[in-house]
Amino acid sequence: MQILNKSFFYFWMVAIPSSYSILAVYALGIDLRMVLREVRNGMYSPMAYVVATSLLQLPMVVLVCLSGLLPSYAIIGPWASFTPVLLACSVNLWAFECIAQFFSLVASPTLGMLQCLAIWICSLLFCGLTIQGEDIVWPIRGFYYVLPLKWALSTAVYQVASACPDYEGTVECDGAHDPLCPSRGFLCEGTEEDPLGIVCFGRNSSQIMTSLHHTFPAFSVHDNLQRDVFALLLIGGTFKFAHVLFLHYRCRVGRQIEPPGCIEAL
């Protein structure tokens, strides 16, 4: 009875921390004014700023995800899935932080926050829960593949389901010999909440994820942790690369003071 509730619970545990990146747009946009001035004064290079912020990013995204996942796992678990879910959540948040860095280069911090918010909302819409990817027309369907949340959600829900114990209220059956057996090959015993056993997702993680996949294609029936993490790294890396390019461009616009020693070298 708690399969759907638990799935949507962990969906929000992955999705909500990624919305924090909207605040990062405003903070980074304010810092950008100081960074541009200091880079043009020859105090450091744009790449030094990128490396410093990137090194600070990694432990902070893990801490934010830990603060969100630890209370939920302390209440409902299962702890066996904590490490892969933490990995998926952290990489997903890192991808959104890279998106926030890119939009922090917008001249208006408020406009940059609205653009980042639009990306987060589109990621919610095109993650496979509300709209199936096959029902979206091209080129809009591209959002289904290039936005981060779809990949993190698929891995998180699968890892949680695979770590849960088998449901004892499910009875295996053979449709070839039992006319009352459904095509999925199992029946659920009646409970007080469901006397007829209609709400039945399966006994083990494979059957449960297959049942969920028929309704929500975003829930994968296979362990695609490596593929999904790679997709998140690729998305975040693309926005990080774009951020570096546009940051260098912004730093080159206007007068730039050469660092000490350049004139003597000439």
Coordinates of C-alpha atoms in Angstrom, one line a residue:
M1 CA 0.0 0.0 0.0
Q2 CA 3.0 2.3 0.5
I3 CA 4.8 1.7 -2.8
L4 CA 3.6 4.9 -4.6
N5 CA 3.8 7.0 -1.5
K6 CA 7.4 5.9 -0.9
S7 CA 8.3 6.4 -4.5
F8 CA 7.0 10.0 -4.6
F9 CA 8.5 10.7 -1.2
Y10 CA 12.0 9.9 -2.5
F11 CA 11.2 11.8 -5.7
W12 CA 10.8 15.0 -3.6
M13 CA 13.9 14.1 -1.5
V14 CA 15.9 14.2 -4.8
A15 CA 14.0 17.1 -6.5
I16 CA 13.7 19.7 -3.6
P17 CA 17.5 20.1 -2.9
S18 CA 18.1 20.9 -6.5
S19 CA 15.8 23.9 -6.2
Y20 CA 18.3 25.5 -3.8
S21 CA 20.5 26.3 -6.9
I22 CA 18.1 29.1 -7.7
L23 CA 19.5 31.0 -4.6
A24 CA 23.0 30.3 -5.8
V25 CA 22.3 32.3 -9.0
Y26 CA 21.7 35.5 -7.0
A27 CA 24.7 35.0 -4.7
L28 CA 27.1 34.2 -7.6
G29 CA 25.7 37.1 -9.6
I30 CA 26.6 39.5 -6.8
D31 CA 30.1 37.9 -6.5
L32 CA 30.6 38.2 -10.2
R33 CA 30.9 42.0 -10.0
M34 CA 33.8 41.7 -7.6
V35 CA 35.4 38.8 -9.6
L36 CA 35.3 40.8 -12.8
R37 CA 36.9 43.8 -11.1
E38 CA 39.6 41.7 -9.5
V39 CA 40.4 39.7 -12.6
R40 CA 40.7 42.9 -14.7
N41 CA 43.0 44.3 -12.0
G42 CA 45.3 41.3 -12.5
M43 CA 44.8 39.8 -9.0
Y44 CA 44.0 36.3 -10.4
S45 CA 42.9 34.6 -13.6
P46 CA 39.3 33.5 -14.4
M47 CA 40.4 29.8 -14.3
A48 CA 41.7 30.2 -10.8
Y49 CA 38.2 31.4 -9.7
V50 CA 36.6 28.5 -11.5
V51 CA 38.9 25.9 -9.9
A52 CA 38.4 27.4 -6.4
T53 CA 34.6 27.5 -6.6
S54 CA 34.5 24.0 -8.2
L55 CA 36.5 22.5 -5.3
L56 CA 34.2 24.2 -2.8
Q57 CA 31.2 22.9 -4.7
L58 CA 31.9 19.2 -4.3
P59 CA 31.8 18.8 -0.5
M60 CA 28.9 21.3 -0.2
V61 CA 26.5 19.4 -2.5
V62 CA 27.2 16.2 -0.5
L63 CA 26.5 18.0 2.8
V64 CA 23.2 19.5 1.5
C65 CA 22.1 16.0 0.3
L66 CA 23.1 14.4 3.6
S67 CA 21.0 16.9 5.5
G68 CA 18.0 16.0 3.4
L69 CA 18.4 12.2 3.2
L70 CA 19.5 11.4 6.8
P71 CA 16.2 12.3 8.4
S72 CA 14.2 10.4 5.9
Y73 CA 16.3 7.3 6.1
A74 CA 16.2 7.5 9.9
I75 CA 12.4 7.3 9.6
I76 CA 11.7 4.8 6.8
G77 CA 15.0 3.5 5.4
P78 CA 16.2 1.3 3.8
W79 CA 19.8 2.0 4.7
A80 CA 21.1 -0.5 2.1
S81 CA 20.3 2.0 -0.6
F82 CA 21.7 5.1 1.2
T83 CA 25.0 5.2 -0.6
P84 CA 23.8 5.0 -4.3
V85 CA 20.9 7.4 -3.5
L86 CA 23.3 9.8 -1.9
L87 CA 25.5 9.6 -5.0
A88 CA 22.6 10.2 -7.4
C89 CA 21.3 13.1 -5.3
S90 CA 24.7 14.7 -5.0
V91 CA 25.5 14.5 -8.7
N92 CA 22.0 15.8 -9.6
L93 CA 22.5 18.8 -7.2
W94 CA 26.0 19.4 -8.7
A95 CA 24.5 19.5 -12.2
F96 CA 21.9 22.1 -11.1
E97 CA 24.7 24.1 -9.4
C98 CA 26.6 24.1 -12.7
I99 CA 23.4 25.4 -14.3
A100 CA 23.1 28.1 -11.6
Q101 CA 26.7 29.1 -12.3
F102 CA 25.9 29.5 -16.0
F103 CA 22.9 31.7 -15.4
S104 CA 24.7 33.8 -12.8
L105 CA 26.6 35.4 -15.7
V106 CA 23.3 37.1 -16.8
A107 CA 23.5 40.9 -16.2
S108 CA 20.5 40.9 -14.0
P109 CA 20.6 38.5 -11.0
T110 CA 16.8 38.5 -10.8
L111 CA 16.5 37.5 -14.5
G112 CA 19.1 34.8 -14.0
M113 CA 17.1 33.4 -11.1
L114 CA 14.0 33.3 -13.2
Q115 CA 15.8 31.5 -16.0
C116 CA 17.2 28.9 -13.6
L117 CA 13.8 28.5 -12.0
A118 CA 12.4 27.8 -15.5
I119 CA 15.0 25.1 -16.0
W120 CA 14.0 23.5 -12.7
I121 CA 10.3 23.6 -13.5
C122 CA 10.9 22.1 -16.9
S123 CA 13.0 19.4 -15.3
L124 CA 10.0 18.5 -13.1
L125 CA 7.6 18.4 -16.0
F126 CA 9.8 16.4 -18.3
C127 CA 11.2 13.8 -15.8
G128 CA 8.7 11.1 -16.9
L129 CA 6.2 11.3 -14.0
T130 CA 3.7 13.8 -15.4
I131 CA 4.3 13.4 -19.1
Q132 CA 5.7 10.3 -20.8
G133 CA 8.7 10.9 -23.1
E134 CA 7.0 9.1 -26.0
D135 CA 4.0 11.5 -25.9
I136 CA 6.2 14.6 -26.3
V137 CA 6.7 16.0 -29.8
W138 CA 10.1 16.9 -31.2
P139 CA 12.1 19.1 -30.6
I140 CA 10.4 19.6 -27.2
R141 CA 11.1 16.0 -26.4
G142 CA 14.8 17.0 -26.1
F143 CA 14.1 18.4 -22.6
Y144 CA 13.2 14.9 -21.6
Y145 CA 16.8 13.8 -22.2
V146 CA 19.0 16.9 -21.5
L147 CA 17.5 17.9 -18.1
P148 CA 19.0 16.3 -14.9
L149 CA 16.1 15.2 -12.8
K150 CA 14.9 12.3 -15.0
W151 CA 18.2 10.5 -14.6
A152 CA 18.4 11.0 -10.8
L153 CA 14.8 10.0 -10.2
S154 CA 15.2 6.7 -12.1
T155 CA 18.2 5.6 -10.1
A156 CA 17.0 6.8 -6.7
V157 CA 13.6 5.0 -6.9
Y158 CA 15.2 1.8 -8.2
Q159 CA 17.9 1.7 -5.5
V160 CA 15.3 2.1 -2.8
A161 CA 13.0 -0.6 -4.2
S162 CA 15.9 -3.0 -4.7
A163 CA 17.0 -2.7 -1.1
C164 CA 13.5 -3.3 0.4
P165 CA 12.6 -6.8 1.6
D166 CA 10.2 -9.0 -0.4
Y167 CA 6.5 -8.4 0.2
E168 CA 5.1 -11.5 2.0
G169 CA 1.5 -10.8 0.9
T170 CA 2.1 -11.8 -2.7
V171 CA 1.3 -15.2 -4.0
E172 CA 3.0 -16.6 -7.2
C173 CA 0.7 -18.1 -9.7
D174 CA 0.7 -19.7 -13.2
G175 CA -1.7 -18.2 -15.7
A176 CA -1.6 -21.3 -17.9
H177 CA -3.2 -23.5 -15.1
D178 CA -5.0 -20.9 -13.1
P179 CA -7.7 -18.8 -14.9
L180 CA -7.8 -16.3 -12.1
C181 CA -4.1 -15.6 -12.3
P182 CA -3.3 -12.3 -14.1
S183 CA -0.7 -12.1 -16.9
R184 CA 1.8 -10.6 -14.5
G185 CA 2.1 -13.9 -12.7
F186 CA 1.3 -13.0 -9.1
L187 CA -1.7 -12.2 -6.8
C188 CA -1.9 -10.2 -3.6
E189 CA -3.7 -11.3 -0.5
G190 CA -6.6 -9.0 0.6
T191 CA -5.9 -6.6 3.4
E192 CA -8.1 -4.3 5.5
E193 CA -7.3 -1.4 3.2
D194 CA -7.6 -3.5 0.1
P195 CA -9.9 -6.5 0.7
L196 CA -9.7 -7.7 -3.0
G197 CA -6.0 -7.3 -3.3
I198 CA -6.3 -5.0 -6.3
V199 CA -3.4 -2.8 -5.4
C200 CA -0.7 -5.2 -6.1
F201 CA 2.8 -4.4 -7.4
G202 CA 4.6 -7.6 -6.9
R203 CA 6.8 -9.6 -4.4
N204 CA 10.3 -8.6 -5.2
S205 CA 12.0 -5.4 -6.5
S206 CA 12.0 -6.7 -10.1
Q207 CA 8.2 -7.2 -10.1
I208 CA 7.5 -4.0 -8.2
M209 CA 9.6 -1.9 -10.6
T210 CA 8.0 -3.6 -13.7
S211 CA 4.6 -2.7 -12.3
L212 CA 5.6 0.9 -11.7
H213 CA 7.2 1.2 -15.1
H214 CA 3.9 0.5 -16.8
T215 CA 2.4 3.6 -15.2
F216 CA 5.5 5.7 -14.8
P217 CA 8.2 5.1 -17.5
A218 CA 10.6 7.2 -15.6
F219 CA 11.0 4.3 -13.1
S220 CA 13.5 1.9 -14.6
V221 CA 13.3 -1.9 -14.3
H222 CA 17.1 -2.2 -14.5
D223 CA 20.0 -0.9 -12.4
N224 CA 21.3 2.0 -14.5
L225 CA 23.3 3.7 -11.8
Q226 CA 26.4 4.1 -13.8
R227 CA 24.5 5.3 -16.9
D228 CA 22.5 7.8 -15.0
V229 CA 25.4 9.2 -13.1
F230 CA 27.4 9.6 -16.3
A231 CA 24.4 11.4 -17.9
L232 CA 24.2 13.8 -14.9
L233 CA 28.0 14.4 -15.1
L234 CA 27.7 15.1 -18.8
I235 CA 24.8 17.6 -18.3
G236 CA 26.6 19.4 -15.5
G237 CA 29.9 19.4 -17.3
T238 CA 28.3 21.0 -20.4
F239 CA 27.0 23.9 -18.4
K240 CA 30.3 24.1 -16.5
F241 CA 32.2 24.4 -19.8
A242 CA 29.7 27.0 -21.0
H243 CA 30.2 28.9 -17.8
V244 CA 34.0 28.9 -18.2
L245 CA 33.7 30.2 -21.8
F246 CA 31.3 33.0 -21.0
L247 CA 33.2 34.0 -17.8
H248 CA 36.4 34.4 -19.9
Y249 CA 34.5 36.5 -22.3
R250 CA 33.0 38.8 -19.6
C251 CA 36.5 39.2 -18.1
R252 CA 38.0 40.3 -21.4
V253 CA 35.4 42.9 -22.0
G254 CA 36.7 46.3 -20.9
R255 CA 40.2 47.4 -19.9
Q256 CA 42.3 44.8 -18.2
I257 CA 45.5 45.6 -16.3
E258 CA 48.4 43.4 -17.0
P259 CA 49.9 41.5 -14.0
P260 CA 53.3 42.7 -12.7
G261 CA 56.3 41.7 -14.7
C262 CA 54.7 41.7 -18.1
I263 CA 56.0 45.1 -19.2
E264 CA 59.6 44.2 -18.1
A265 CA 59.4 40.9 -20.0
L266 CA 58.4 42.8 -23.1

